[in-house]
Each structure stands twice: as C-alpha cells, then as structure tokens.
Short mmCIF file of C-alpha atoms in Angstrom, two decimals:
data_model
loop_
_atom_site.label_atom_id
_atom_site.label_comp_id
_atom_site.label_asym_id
_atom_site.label_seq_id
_atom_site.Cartn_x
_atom_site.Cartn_y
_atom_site.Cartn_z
CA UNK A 1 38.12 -26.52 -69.43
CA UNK A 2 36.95 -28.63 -66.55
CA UNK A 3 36.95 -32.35 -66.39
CA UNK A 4 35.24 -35.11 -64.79
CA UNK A 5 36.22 -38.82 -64.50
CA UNK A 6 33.16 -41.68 -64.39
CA UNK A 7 34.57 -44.89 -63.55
CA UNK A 8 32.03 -47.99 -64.39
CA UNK A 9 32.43 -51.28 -63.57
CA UNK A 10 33.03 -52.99 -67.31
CA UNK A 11 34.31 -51.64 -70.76
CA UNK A 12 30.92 -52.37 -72.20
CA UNK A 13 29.19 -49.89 -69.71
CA UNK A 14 31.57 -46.93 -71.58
CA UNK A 15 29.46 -47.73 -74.53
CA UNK A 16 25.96 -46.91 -72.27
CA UNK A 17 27.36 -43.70 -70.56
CA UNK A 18 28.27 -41.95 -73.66
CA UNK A 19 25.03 -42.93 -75.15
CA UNK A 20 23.56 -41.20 -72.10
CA UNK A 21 25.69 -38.24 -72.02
CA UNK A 22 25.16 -37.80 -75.88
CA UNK A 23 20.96 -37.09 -75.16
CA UNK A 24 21.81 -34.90 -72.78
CA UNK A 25 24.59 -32.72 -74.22
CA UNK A 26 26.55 -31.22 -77.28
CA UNK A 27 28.96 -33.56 -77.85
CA UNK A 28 32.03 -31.56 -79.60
CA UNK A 29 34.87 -33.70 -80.19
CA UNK A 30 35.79 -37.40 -79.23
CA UNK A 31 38.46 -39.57 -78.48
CA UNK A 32 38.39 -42.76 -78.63
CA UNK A 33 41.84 -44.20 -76.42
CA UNK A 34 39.86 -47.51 -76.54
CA UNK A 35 39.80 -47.42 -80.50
CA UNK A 36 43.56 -46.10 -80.81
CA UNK A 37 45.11 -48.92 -78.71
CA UNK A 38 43.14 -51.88 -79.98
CA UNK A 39 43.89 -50.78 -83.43
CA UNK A 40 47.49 -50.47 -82.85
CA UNK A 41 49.26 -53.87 -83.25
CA UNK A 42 51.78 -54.61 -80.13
CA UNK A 43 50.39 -51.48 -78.65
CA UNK A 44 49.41 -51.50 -74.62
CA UNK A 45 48.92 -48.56 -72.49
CA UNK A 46 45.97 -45.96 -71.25
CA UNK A 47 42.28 -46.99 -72.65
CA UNK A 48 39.79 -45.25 -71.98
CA UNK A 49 37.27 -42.47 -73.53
CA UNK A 50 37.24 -38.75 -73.52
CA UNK A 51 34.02 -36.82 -74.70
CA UNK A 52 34.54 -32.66 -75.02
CA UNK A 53 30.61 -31.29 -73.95
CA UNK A 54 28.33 -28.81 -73.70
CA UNK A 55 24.83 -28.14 -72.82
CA UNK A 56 22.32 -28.65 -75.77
CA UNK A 57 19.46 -26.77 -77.62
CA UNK A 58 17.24 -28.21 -74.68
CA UNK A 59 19.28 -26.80 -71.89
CA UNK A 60 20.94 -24.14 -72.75
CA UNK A 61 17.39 -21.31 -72.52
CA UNK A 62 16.50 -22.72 -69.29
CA UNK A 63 17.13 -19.87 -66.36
CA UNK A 64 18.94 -22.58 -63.91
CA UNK A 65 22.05 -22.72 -67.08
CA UNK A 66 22.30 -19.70 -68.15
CA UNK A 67 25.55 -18.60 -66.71
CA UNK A 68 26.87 -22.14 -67.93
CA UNK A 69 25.44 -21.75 -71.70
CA UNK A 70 28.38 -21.23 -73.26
CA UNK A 71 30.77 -23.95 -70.89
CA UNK A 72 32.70 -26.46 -71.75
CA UNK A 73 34.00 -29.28 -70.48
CA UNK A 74 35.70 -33.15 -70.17
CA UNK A 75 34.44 -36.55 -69.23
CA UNK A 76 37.02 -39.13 -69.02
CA UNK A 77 34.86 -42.79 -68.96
CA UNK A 78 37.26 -45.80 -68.08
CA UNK A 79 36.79 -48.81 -65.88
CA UNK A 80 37.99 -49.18 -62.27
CA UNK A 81 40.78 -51.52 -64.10
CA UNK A 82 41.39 -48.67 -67.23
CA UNK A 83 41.55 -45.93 -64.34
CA UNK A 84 43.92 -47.90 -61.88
CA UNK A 85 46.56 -48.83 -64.84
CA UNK A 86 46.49 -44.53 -65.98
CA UNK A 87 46.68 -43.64 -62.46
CA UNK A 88 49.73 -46.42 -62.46
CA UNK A 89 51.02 -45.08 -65.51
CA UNK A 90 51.14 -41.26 -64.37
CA UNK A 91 54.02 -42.48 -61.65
CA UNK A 92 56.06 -44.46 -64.22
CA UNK A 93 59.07 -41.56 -64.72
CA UNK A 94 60.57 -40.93 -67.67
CA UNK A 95 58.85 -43.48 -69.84
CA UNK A 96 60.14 -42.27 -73.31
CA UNK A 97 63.60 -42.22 -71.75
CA UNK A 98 63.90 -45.51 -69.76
CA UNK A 99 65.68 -48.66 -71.70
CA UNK A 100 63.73 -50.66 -74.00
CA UNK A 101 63.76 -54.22 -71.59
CA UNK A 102 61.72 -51.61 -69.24
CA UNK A 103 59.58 -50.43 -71.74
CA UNK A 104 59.07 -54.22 -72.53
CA UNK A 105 58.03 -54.67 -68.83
CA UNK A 106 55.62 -51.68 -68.98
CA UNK A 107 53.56 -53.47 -71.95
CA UNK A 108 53.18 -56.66 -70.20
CA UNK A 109 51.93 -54.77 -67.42
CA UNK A 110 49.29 -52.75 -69.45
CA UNK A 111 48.54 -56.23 -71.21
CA UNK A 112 48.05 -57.77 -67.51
CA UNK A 113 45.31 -54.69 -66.90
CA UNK A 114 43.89 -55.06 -70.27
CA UNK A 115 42.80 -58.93 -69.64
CA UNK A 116 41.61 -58.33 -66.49
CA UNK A 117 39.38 -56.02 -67.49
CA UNK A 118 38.31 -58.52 -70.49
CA UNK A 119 38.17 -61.24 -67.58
CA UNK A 120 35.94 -59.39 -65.46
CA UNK A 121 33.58 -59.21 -67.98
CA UNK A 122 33.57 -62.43 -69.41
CA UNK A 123 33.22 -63.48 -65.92
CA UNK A 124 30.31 -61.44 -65.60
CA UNK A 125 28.44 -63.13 -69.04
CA UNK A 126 29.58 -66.34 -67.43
CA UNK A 127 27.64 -65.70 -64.38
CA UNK A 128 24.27 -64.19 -66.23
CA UNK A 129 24.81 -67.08 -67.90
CA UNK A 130 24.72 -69.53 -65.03
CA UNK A 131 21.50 -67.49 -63.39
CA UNK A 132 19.79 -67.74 -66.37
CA UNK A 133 20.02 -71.51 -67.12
CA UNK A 134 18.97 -72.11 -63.42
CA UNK A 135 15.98 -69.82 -63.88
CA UNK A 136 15.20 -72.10 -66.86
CA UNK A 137 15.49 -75.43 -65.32
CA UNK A 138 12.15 -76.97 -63.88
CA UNK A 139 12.62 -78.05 -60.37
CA UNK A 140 11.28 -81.59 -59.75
CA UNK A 141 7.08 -81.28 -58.03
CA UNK A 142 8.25 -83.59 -55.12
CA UNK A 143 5.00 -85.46 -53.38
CA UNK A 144 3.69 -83.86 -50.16
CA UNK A 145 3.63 -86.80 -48.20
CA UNK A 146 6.72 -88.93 -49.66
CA UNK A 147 7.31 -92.58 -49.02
CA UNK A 148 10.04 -94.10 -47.45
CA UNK A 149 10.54 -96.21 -50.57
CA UNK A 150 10.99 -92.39 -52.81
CA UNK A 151 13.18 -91.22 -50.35
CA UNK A 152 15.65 -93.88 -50.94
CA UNK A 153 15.13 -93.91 -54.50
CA UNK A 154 15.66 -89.80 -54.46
CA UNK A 155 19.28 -90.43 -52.51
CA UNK A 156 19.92 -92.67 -54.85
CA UNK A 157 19.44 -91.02 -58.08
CA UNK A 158 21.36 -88.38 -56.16
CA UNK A 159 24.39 -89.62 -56.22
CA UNK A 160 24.62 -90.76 -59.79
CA UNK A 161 23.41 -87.25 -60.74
CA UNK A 162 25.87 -85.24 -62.23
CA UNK A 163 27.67 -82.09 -60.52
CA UNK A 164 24.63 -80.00 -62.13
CA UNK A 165 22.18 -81.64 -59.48
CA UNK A 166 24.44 -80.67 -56.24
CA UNK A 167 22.83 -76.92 -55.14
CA UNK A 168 25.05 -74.24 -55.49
CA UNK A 169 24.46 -70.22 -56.11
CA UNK A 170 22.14 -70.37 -58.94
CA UNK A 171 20.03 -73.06 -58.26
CA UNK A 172 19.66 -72.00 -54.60
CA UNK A 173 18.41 -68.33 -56.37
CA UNK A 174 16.27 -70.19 -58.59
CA UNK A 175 14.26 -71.92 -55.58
CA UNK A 176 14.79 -69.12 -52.80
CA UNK A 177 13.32 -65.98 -55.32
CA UNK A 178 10.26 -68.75 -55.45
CA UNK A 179 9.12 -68.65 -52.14
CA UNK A 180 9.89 -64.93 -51.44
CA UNK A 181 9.22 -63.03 -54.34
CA UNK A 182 10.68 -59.74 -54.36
CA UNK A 183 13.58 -60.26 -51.89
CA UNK A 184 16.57 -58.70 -53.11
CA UNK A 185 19.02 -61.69 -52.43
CA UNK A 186 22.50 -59.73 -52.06
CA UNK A 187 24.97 -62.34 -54.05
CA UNK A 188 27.75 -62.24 -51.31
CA UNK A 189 25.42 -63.42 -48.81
CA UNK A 190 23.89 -66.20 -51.21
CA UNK A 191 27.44 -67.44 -51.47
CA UNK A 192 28.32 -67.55 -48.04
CA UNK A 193 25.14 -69.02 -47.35
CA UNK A 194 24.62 -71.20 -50.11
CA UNK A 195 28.18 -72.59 -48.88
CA UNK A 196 27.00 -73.22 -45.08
CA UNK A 197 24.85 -75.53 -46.22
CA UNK A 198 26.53 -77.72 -48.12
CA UNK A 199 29.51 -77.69 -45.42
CA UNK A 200 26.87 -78.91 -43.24
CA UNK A 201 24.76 -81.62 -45.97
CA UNK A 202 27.75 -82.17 -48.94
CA UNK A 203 25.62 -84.26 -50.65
CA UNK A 204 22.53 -81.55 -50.65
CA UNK A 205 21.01 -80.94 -54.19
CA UNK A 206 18.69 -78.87 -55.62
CA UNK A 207 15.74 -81.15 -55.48
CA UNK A 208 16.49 -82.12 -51.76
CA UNK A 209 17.02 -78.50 -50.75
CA UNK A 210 13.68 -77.54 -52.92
CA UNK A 211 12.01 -80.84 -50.85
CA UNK A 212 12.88 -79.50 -47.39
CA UNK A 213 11.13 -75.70 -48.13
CA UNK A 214 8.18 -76.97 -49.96
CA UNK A 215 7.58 -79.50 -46.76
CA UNK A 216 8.17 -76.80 -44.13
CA UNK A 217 7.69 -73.68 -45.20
CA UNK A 218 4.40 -73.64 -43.57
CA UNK A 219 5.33 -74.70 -40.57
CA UNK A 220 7.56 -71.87 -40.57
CA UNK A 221 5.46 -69.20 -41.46
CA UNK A 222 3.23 -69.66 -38.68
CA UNK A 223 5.96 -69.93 -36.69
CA UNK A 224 7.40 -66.30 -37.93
CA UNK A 225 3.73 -64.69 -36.92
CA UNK A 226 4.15 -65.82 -33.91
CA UNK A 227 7.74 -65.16 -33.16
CA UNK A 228 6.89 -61.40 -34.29
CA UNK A 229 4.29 -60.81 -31.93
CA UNK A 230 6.09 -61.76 -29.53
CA UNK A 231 9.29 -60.07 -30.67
CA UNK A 232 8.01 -56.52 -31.71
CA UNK A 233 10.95 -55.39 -33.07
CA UNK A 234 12.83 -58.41 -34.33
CA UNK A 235 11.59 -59.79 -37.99
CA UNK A 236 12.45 -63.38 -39.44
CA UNK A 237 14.33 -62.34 -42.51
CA UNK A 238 14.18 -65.05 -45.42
CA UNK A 239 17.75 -66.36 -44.81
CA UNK A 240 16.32 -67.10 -41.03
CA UNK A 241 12.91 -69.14 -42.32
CA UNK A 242 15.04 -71.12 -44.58
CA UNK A 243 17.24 -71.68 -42.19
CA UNK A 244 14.50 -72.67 -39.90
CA UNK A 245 13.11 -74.57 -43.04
CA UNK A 246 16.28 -76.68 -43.34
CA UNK A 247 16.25 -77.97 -39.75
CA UNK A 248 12.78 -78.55 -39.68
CA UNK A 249 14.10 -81.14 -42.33
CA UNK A 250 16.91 -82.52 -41.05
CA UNK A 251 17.41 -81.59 -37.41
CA UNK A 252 20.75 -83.60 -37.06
CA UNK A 253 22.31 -82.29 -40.29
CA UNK A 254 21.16 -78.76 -40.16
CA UNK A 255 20.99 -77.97 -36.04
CA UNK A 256 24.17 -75.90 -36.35
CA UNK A 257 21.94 -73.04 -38.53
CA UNK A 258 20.15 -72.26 -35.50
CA UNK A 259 21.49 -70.48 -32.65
CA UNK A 260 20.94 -72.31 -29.18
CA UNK A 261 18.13 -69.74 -28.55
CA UNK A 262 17.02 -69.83 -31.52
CA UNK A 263 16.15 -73.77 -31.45
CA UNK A 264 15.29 -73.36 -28.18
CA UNK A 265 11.81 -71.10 -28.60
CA UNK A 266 11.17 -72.82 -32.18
CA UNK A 267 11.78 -76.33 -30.04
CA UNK A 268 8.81 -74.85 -27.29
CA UNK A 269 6.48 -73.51 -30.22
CA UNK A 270 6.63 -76.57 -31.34
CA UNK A 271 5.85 -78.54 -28.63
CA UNK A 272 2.51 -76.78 -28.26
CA UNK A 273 1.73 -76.43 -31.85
CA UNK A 274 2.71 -80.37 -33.06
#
C-alpha cells in the first residue's frame, strides 16, 4: 500500500484535511496518533494522523480510475512541527534499549515539539485576534484643513495615549487596506515597513499616520499618473505612494523613505504643479 505525507501548517488544519479527504474517498480505517498520545498520561512522542483510503461510489465508474478502483492507500497528516519531531525520532537508535535518564531526555524533547506546535497556534489566534480588533476600531475623521491650535492639541493627547495609539502592524493594515482596497499586503513586508517608520517618527500613531494619507493622498495620485506616463514600465506600488504620502507630511522626518531620485522628480513635479 502506498502512502502520502501532507504536512499543514497547524494541528487544527489536520481536522480540515481529513474532512476533505473524507468527501472525496472511502475512508477504511483510522488512526488517531493525536488521540493516543494526548490520552496517555506522561506520554510524549509521534502525533500525527493516518487515514487508510480508497476511491468512493463517485469515483470509482469513471473511465480515468478504473485501473485504480480497487487501490489502496495511506495519508499521514501532521504539522511541519509533528513531521520534524517523527523524522527526529526515526534517527534516535535503539530507543526501547537506551537507559531510562535517556528515555527521560527523549520526552522532554517530544514535550518541547508538542508546545511549539500549541505555541504556533496560539500565536496565530493571538494575531487574528490583534487584526480583528484593529479592523474594529474607528479611526479618528481628522479636519481637512487643521489648525495650528489641533495640531498641538493632537501631539499632545498623543503622548498621554496609551501604547494602543502608537501604529504598529494592525493598525497600519487597518488604514493602508482603506485607501487601496484589494491590495494583498504580504505581512513580512507590513512589518518591515510598518517598523521603518516608526524608526524614522517613534512617536507616530495611528491617527497621525491616518492624518498624513488622508491629507496627501491626492497629491500623490496625480503625481503616480504622471510618473507612469512618463515611466512606461515602472508602476508606483502602494508601499511607494505611502511612502510618498508620509514625506509629503513631514519632509524632515520622513525624507529618508525616498530615494535621492526619487525626491528629486517628485521635488520638480512639484514645483510646477504647487
């Protein structure tokens, strides 16, 4: 009998694949390594779950599977952590041999890989978490033309906002998917990014990062049509007009986002077009 591994990213996804695999095929016999383990006081080792198949009622008449009607086979689902510790495990020697403080040592290794993988996913709820309470906060209207007086009083209620008010990941998301709906927003870049700009502005919050788009973004979007007719085959991705956005605001603070070229033509386009 053939088998086949599928390695997912969290124990919870298990649960979704064999749902999947179970419309699709026979499901003949099932073990649950997951079950066995957890159920087992003091007992660490190999997790993971085995499903013995074959093709269905719905299959099994159509032309294409005939010669496999009758197959069998394995899938082994585990997560990359599950899959790492058995691949671990298979070059541990002699295990029902070796002395008992080893054996000892083996557990609190399998325990190690067991909370990591419950780690990973509870840092994973975390984060949803995090993304969905900033897509629930309302971000402050902020006037078009603003005073000198608001300004002041904006810094000011700044800094005796709480850590919740500084921009970070989620509330950058929050205001970023706003002005370009339907950008995919890759979350390695929004970190790196998200952390340029409060290297350059530590005291940057949400509302004062929302301020500086809603004020500029204009500005900037004329600019990008005629950057790109002029540039055929160059674009102004949505991390560029932000960035653009952001020294538009604050030229001083945020002049190391731009390139020397860069501020150079958007310096010149500005000249002629105020």
């Amino acid at each position: 009998m053939i088998g086949l591994r599928v390695v997912c990213l969290y124990e919870d996804d298990i649960d979704k694949i064999k749902k999947c695999l179970e419309e699709h095929f026979d499901v003949i016999d099932i073990t649950d390594k997951i079950a066995i383990i957890e159920n087992t006081e003091g007992s660490f080792g190999y997790k993971g779950l085995h499903l013995d198949l074959k093709l269905n009622g719905q299959r099994k008449p159509l032309p294409e599977y005939f010669v496999y009607s009758e197959f069998r086979f394995e899938v082994q689902i585990r997560t990359i952590i599950q899959d790492s510790w058995s691949v671990l495990d298979h070059k541990i020697q002699y295990k029902k041999e070796i002395p008992n403080k080893l054996r000892r040592r083996i557990n609190t290794l399998a325990a190690l890989f067991e909370l990591a993988d419950r780690e990973f996913r509870e840092i994973r709820n975390s984060t949803y978490d995090e993304i969905e309470k900033a897509e629930k906060e309302e971000i402050e209207e902020v006037d078009a033309v603003p005073t000198l007086q608001r300004i002041v009083g904006e810094a000011d209620q700044d800094r005796v906002n709480s850590q919740n008010g500084k921009l970070n990941v989620f509330s950058f998301l929050k205001i970023a998917k706003h002005f370009f709906d339907g950008f995919e927003f890759e979350s390695h870049k929004v970190d790196g990014f998200t952390q340029e700009i409060v290297s350059l502005m530590h005291d940057v919050t949400r509302k004062k990062f929302n301020f500086y788009m809603k004020e500029n973004i204009a500005k900037v979007k004329k600019y990008q049509v005629h950057f790109e007719i002029e540039n055929i085959s160059d674009k102004l991705n949505p991390y560029t007009i932000i960035r653009h956005c952001l020294y538009l605001g604050d030229k001083s603070v945020f002049s190391k986002l731009l390139t020397n070229l860069a501020k150079n033509n958007f310096e010149a386009w500005l000249k002629e077009n105020g």
